[in-house]
Tab-separated table of C-alpha atoms in Angstrom:
chain	number	residue	atom	x	y	z
A	22	UNK	CA	181.628	108.133	77.700
A	23	UNK	CA	183.032	106.403	80.875
A	24	UNK	CA	179.489	106.149	82.201
A	25	UNK	CA	178.263	104.781	78.897
A	26	UNK	CA	180.555	101.746	78.860
A	27	UNK	CA	180.155	100.782	82.189
A	28	UNK	CA	176.547	100.955	82.232
A	29	UNK	CA	177.396	98.357	78.713
A	30	UNK	CA	179.666	96.521	81.241
A	31	UNK	CA	177.151	96.077	83.464
A	32	UNK	CA	174.687	94.878	81.186
A	33	UNK	CA	176.927	92.342	80.083
A	34	UNK	CA	177.844	90.738	82.976
A	35	UNK	CA	174.087	90.631	83.905
A	36	UNK	CA	173.577	87.328	85.596
A	37	UNK	CA	171.276	84.308	83.632
A	38	UNK	CA	168.241	84.341	85.422
A	39	UNK	CA	167.725	88.052	84.336
A	40	UNK	CA	167.343	86.817	80.511
A	41	UNK	CA	164.544	85.405	79.504
A	42	UNK	CA	164.176	81.775	79.725
A	43	UNK	CA	164.356	79.517	76.683
A	44	UNK	CA	161.069	77.834	75.068
A	45	UNK	CA	160.817	74.095	76.909
A	46	UNK	CA	161.809	70.856	74.719
A	47	UNK	CA	158.799	69.936	72.301
A	48	UNK	CA	157.934	66.809	73.512
A	49	UNK	CA	155.325	63.731	72.627
A	50	UNK	CA	152.590	61.822	74.898
A	51	UNK	CA	152.542	58.514	73.175
A	52	UNK	CA	148.693	56.751	74.922
A	53	UNK	CA	147.420	53.475	74.083
A	54	UNK	CA	143.506	53.346	74.716
A	55	UNK	CA	141.367	51.667	74.686
A	56	UNK	CA	138.640	52.087	71.706
A	57	UNK	CA	135.468	52.990	74.117
A	58	UNK	CA	137.764	56.177	75.126
A	59	UNK	CA	137.921	58.275	71.554
A	60	UNK	CA	135.959	60.706	72.484
A	61	UNK	CA	136.661	61.612	75.843
A	62	UNK	CA	140.905	60.357	75.893
A	63	UNK	CA	140.599	63.265	72.773
A	64	UNK	CA	138.654	66.142	74.906
A	65	UNK	CA	141.411	64.604	77.352
A	66	UNK	CA	144.232	65.879	75.457
A	67	UNK	CA	143.236	68.547	74.479
A	68	UNK	CA	142.799	69.847	77.855
A	69	UNK	CA	146.251	68.434	78.938
A	70	UNK	CA	147.853	69.691	76.111
A	71	UNK	CA	146.575	73.470	77.050
A	72	UNK	CA	148.240	73.044	80.519
A	73	UNK	CA	151.485	72.192	79.294
A	74	UNK	CA	152.144	74.019	75.515
A	75	UNK	CA	155.574	72.062	74.668
A	76	UNK	CA	153.154	68.799	74.770
A	77	UNK	CA	151.941	67.092	71.738
A	78	UNK	CA	149.664	64.348	73.138
A	79	UNK	CA	149.514	61.013	70.526
A	80	UNK	CA	147.041	57.968	70.614
A	81	UNK	CA	146.678	54.598	69.690
A	82	UNK	CA	143.235	53.463	69.572
A	83	UNK	CA	142.324	50.084	70.008
A	84	UNK	CA	141.018	46.606	71.281
A	85	UNK	CA	142.487	46.800	74.959
A	86	UNK	CA	143.780	43.207	73.846
A	87	UNK	CA	145.214	44.255	70.504
A	88	UNK	CA	147.245	47.291	72.316
A	89	UNK	CA	148.643	44.828	74.989
A	90	UNK	CA	149.915	42.474	71.860
A	91	UNK	CA	151.467	45.490	70.224
A	92	UNK	CA	153.132	46.758	73.534
A	93	UNK	CA	154.430	42.847	73.952
A	94	UNK	CA	156.151	43.710	70.864
A	95	UNK	CA	158.170	46.275	71.214
A	96	UNK	CA	155.736	49.490	69.723
A	97	UNK	CA	157.184	52.894	71.494
A	98	UNK	CA	153.851	54.089	74.160
A	99	UNK	CA	154.134	55.263	77.317
A	100	UNK	CA	151.020	55.080	79.160
A	101	UNK	CA	148.347	52.619	78.657
A	102	UNK	CA	144.793	52.516	79.317
A	103	UNK	CA	143.045	49.636	79.525
A	104	UNK	CA	139.132	48.410	79.349
A	105	UNK	CA	140.259	45.778	81.593
A	106	UNK	CA	142.530	44.229	84.122
A	107	UNK	CA	143.273	41.008	82.464
A	108	UNK	CA	145.463	43.081	79.925
A	109	UNK	CA	146.838	45.356	81.200
A	110	UNK	CA	147.838	42.586	84.494
A	111	UNK	CA	149.638	41.021	81.430
A	112	UNK	CA	151.622	44.002	80.753
A	113	UNK	CA	152.439	43.910	84.984
A	114	UNK	CA	153.821	40.141	84.679
A	115	UNK	CA	155.905	40.754	81.124
A	116	UNK	CA	157.294	43.497	83.381
A	117	UNK	CA	155.799	46.565	81.654
A	118	UNK	CA	154.521	47.983	83.514
A	119	UNK	CA	156.924	51.005	85.157
A	120	UNK	CA	156.129	51.786	89.168
A	121	UNK	CA	153.357	50.815	91.297
A	122	UNK	CA	150.176	49.012	90.609
A	123	UNK	CA	148.132	49.971	87.775
A	124	UNK	CA	145.033	52.610	88.976
A	125	UNK	CA	141.776	52.482	88.559
A	126	UNK	CA	139.878	55.362	86.978
A	127	UNK	CA	136.311	54.877	85.798
A	128	UNK	CA	134.078	52.573	85.388
A	129	UNK	CA	132.174	51.288	82.580
A	130	UNK	CA	128.662	48.815	82.051
A	131	UNK	CA	127.235	47.366	79.254
A	132	UNK	CA	124.012	48.286	77.177
A	133	UNK	CA	121.708	47.456	73.810
A	134	UNK	CA	121.951	49.764	71.008
A	135	UNK	CA	119.441	49.718	67.784
A	136	UNK	CA	119.054	51.845	65.064
A	137	UNK	CA	116.972	54.871	65.016
A	138	UNK	CA	114.895	53.162	62.819
A	139	UNK	CA	114.797	50.006	64.068
A	140	UNK	CA	111.876	47.357	61.523
A	141	UNK	CA	113.268	44.287	63.946
A	142	UNK	CA	110.490	45.243	66.850
A	143	UNK	CA	113.490	44.889	69.253
A	144	UNK	CA	111.291	46.676	72.887
A	145	UNK	CA	113.205	44.432	75.404
A	146	UNK	CA	116.305	42.068	76.248
A	147	UNK	CA	113.683	39.039	75.520
A	148	UNK	CA	113.856	40.142	71.788
A	149	UNK	CA	117.379	39.693	71.425
A	150	UNK	CA	116.464	36.140	70.973
A	151	UNK	CA	113.830	36.548	68.275
A	152	UNK	CA	115.218	33.829	65.704
A	153	UNK	CA	115.989	35.976	62.277
A	154	UNK	CA	117.188	38.858	64.054
A	155	UNK	CA	121.725	40.525	63.177
A	156	UNK	CA	122.633	41.492	65.845
A	157	UNK	CA	126.722	42.820	66.229
A	158	UNK	CA	129.158	42.136	68.873
A	159	UNK	CA	132.661	42.653	69.975
A	160	UNK	CA	134.516	39.314	69.651
A	161	UNK	CA	134.907	37.179	72.888
A	162	UNK	CA	138.907	38.099	73.325
A	163	UNK	CA	137.922	41.826	72.907
A	164	UNK	CA	137.430	43.073	76.592
A	165	UNK	CA	133.478	44.627	76.093
A	166	UNK	CA	133.040	41.335	74.175
A	167	UNK	CA	134.019	39.339	77.132
A	168	UNK	CA	131.522	41.013	79.474
A	169	UNK	CA	129.247	40.860	76.844
A	170	UNK	CA	129.215	37.198	77.229
A	171	UNK	CA	129.072	37.458	81.481
A	172	UNK	CA	125.714	39.189	80.878
A	173	UNK	CA	124.047	36.848	78.558
A	174	UNK	CA	125.094	34.331	80.764
A	175	UNK	CA	123.602	36.010	83.938
A	176	UNK	CA	120.397	36.954	81.917
A	177	UNK	CA	120.355	32.551	81.522
A	178	UNK	CA	119.326	32.816	85.213
A	179	UNK	CA	116.275	35.573	84.799
A	180	UNK	CA	114.846	34.808	80.717
A	181	UNK	CA	115.896	30.909	80.989
A	182	UNK	CA	118.322	28.423	80.368
A	183	UNK	CA	119.428	29.257	76.549
A	184	UNK	CA	118.882	32.186	76.051
A	185	UNK	CA	122.376	33.080	75.744
A	186	UNK	CA	122.928	30.597	73.266
A	187	UNK	CA	119.180	31.617	71.467
A	188	UNK	CA	120.914	35.295	71.476
A	189	UNK	CA	124.429	34.339	70.246
A	190	UNK	CA	123.058	31.924	67.474
A	191	UNK	CA	121.334	34.998	66.227
A	192	UNK	CA	124.875	37.126	65.884
A	193	UNK	CA	126.850	37.169	62.801
A	194	UNK	CA	129.409	39.475	63.019
A	195	UNK	CA	131.846	39.620	66.416
A	196	UNK	CA	134.291	43.011	66.188
A	197	UNK	CA	137.970	43.577	66.757
A	198	UNK	CA	136.632	46.396	69.223
A	199	UNK	CA	133.272	48.716	70.602
A	200	UNK	CA	133.917	51.142	68.311
A	201	UNK	CA	133.502	49.069	64.812
A	202	UNK	CA	129.741	47.157	67.501
A	203	UNK	CA	128.470	50.868	67.109
A	204	UNK	CA	129.668	52.146	63.308
A	205	UNK	CA	127.833	48.776	62.383
A	206	UNK	CA	124.970	49.770	63.992
A	207	UNK	CA	125.360	53.284	63.056
A	208	UNK	CA	125.268	52.533	59.499
A	209	UNK	CA	122.029	50.539	60.222
A	210	UNK	CA	123.453	46.980	59.742
A	211	UNK	CA	122.859	44.951	61.978
A	212	UNK	CA	119.392	45.174	64.528
A	213	UNK	CA	121.129	45.236	67.392
A	214	UNK	CA	124.692	45.034	69.733
A	215	UNK	CA	125.979	45.426	72.996
A	216	UNK	CA	129.122	48.577	73.394
A	217	UNK	CA	129.411	50.384	76.679
A	218	UNK	CA	127.110	53.453	78.034
A	219	UNK	CA	129.612	55.707	76.912
A	220	UNK	CA	129.446	54.374	73.403
A	221	UNK	CA	126.214	54.907	73.156
A	222	UNK	CA	126.729	58.620	74.651
A	223	UNK	CA	128.953	59.359	71.647
A	224	UNK	CA	125.824	58.313	69.715
A	225	UNK	CA	122.845	59.662	70.763
A	226	UNK	CA	120.827	59.264	67.173
A	227	UNK	CA	120.365	54.911	68.500
A	228	UNK	CA	117.790	53.815	70.430
A	229	UNK	CA	119.012	52.100	73.479
A	230	UNK	CA	117.671	49.478	75.405
A	231	UNK	CA	119.301	49.404	79.082
A	232	UNK	CA	120.067	46.136	81.063
A	233	UNK	CA	119.474	46.061	84.978
A	234	UNK	CA	121.806	46.419	87.403
A	235	UNK	CA	121.673	42.164	88.131
A	236	UNK	CA	121.727	41.433	84.452
A	237	UNK	CA	124.880	43.876	84.133
A	238	UNK	CA	128.619	43.546	84.219
A	239	UNK	CA	130.451	46.336	85.371
A	240	UNK	CA	133.859	47.506	83.503
A	241	UNK	CA	136.555	48.624	85.583
A	242	UNK	CA	139.695	50.281	83.814
A	243	UNK	CA	142.901	50.491	84.109
A	244	UNK	CA	145.764	52.757	83.369
A	245	UNK	CA	149.857	53.222	83.920
A	246	UNK	CA	152.687	54.148	82.620
A	247	UNK	CA	154.947	51.610	80.853
A	248	UNK	CA	158.846	50.584	81.116
A	249	UNK	CA	159.921	51.639	77.523
A	250	UNK	CA	158.082	54.785	77.903
A	251	UNK	CA	161.562	57.812	77.014
A	252	UNK	CA	158.667	60.176	78.951
A	253	UNK	CA	158.664	59.065	81.914
A	254	UNK	CA	157.608	62.104	84.195
A	255	UNK	CA	155.136	63.484	81.568
A	256	UNK	CA	153.334	59.936	81.817
A	257	UNK	CA	152.813	60.914	85.389
A	258	UNK	CA	151.915	63.638	84.872
A	259	UNK	CA	148.424	62.623	82.513
A	260	UNK	CA	147.867	60.087	84.518
A	261	UNK	CA	147.438	62.670	87.107
A	262	UNK	CA	145.587	65.090	85.255
A	263	UNK	CA	143.226	61.762	83.963
A	264	UNK	CA	142.347	61.266	87.874
A	265	UNK	CA	142.352	65.233	88.628
A	266	UNK	CA	138.909	66.557	89.410
A	267	UNK	CA	139.179	67.957	85.949
A	268	UNK	CA	139.414	64.907	83.665
A	269	UNK	CA	136.970	62.604	86.058
A	270	UNK	CA	134.041	65.579	84.803
A	271	UNK	CA	135.329	65.000	81.429
A	272	UNK	CA	134.673	61.623	81.708
A	273	UNK	CA	131.806	61.450	82.944
A	274	UNK	CA	130.064	63.819	80.511
A	275	UNK	CA	130.870	60.785	77.737
A	276	UNK	CA	128.892	58.603	80.111
A	277	UNK	CA	131.650	56.842	82.078
A	278	UNK	CA	131.216	56.588	85.809
A	279	UNK	CA	133.837	56.774	88.586
A	280	UNK	CA	136.145	54.240	89.840
A	281	UNK	CA	135.155	51.793	92.342
């Protein structure tokens, strides 16, 4: 009896380290990301969650300019991934970006997309200026819309002054983000649009016309943790995962290029 009592006392006084550790507290990481990142970041989020079982990653995808406005107005977010430096720099200037300078995590470029069936007969960049065709672009304040117009200005040098004006006269809709451009082409609501290469990869049923390097615009995407984040350490861990070999491999699968 005394031996049993002694054993019970010893087990009752066992150090806490020998006891099973409690499950980590569930946490939610909120990432605001450019619309062009929908497919890649959804996959990256699943990978990050697999490595951190107590973490749920939620995304808010929209045009970078809309996301920047939401953050400035106080929307709760831990990480911001922008499709250009303009929107990120605005948050830096407003002292809303935490820690060091934002990090560039990928590059992207533009491509023309056409419906699978192209009755408008568009076979080249020059055909975008043909009268009567319907083109859909992102709005000028959207990063991809700004890049598109920069590329058109460069096309003036090759196809003649006034080419860009003729193309813009065919624009029937200016969308709030690049995915809306892609959707309208998928639905056959326009004859052509300009999106990122990564968006075309996500819609393999569409036809494409490449824009030569000398006429194209390379988009660089920065990512950063935010000052108002309630999960600062987790935000940095997510960014590290995006920059990791595994994260970069996922991005390249979806048509993005490594950061320059």
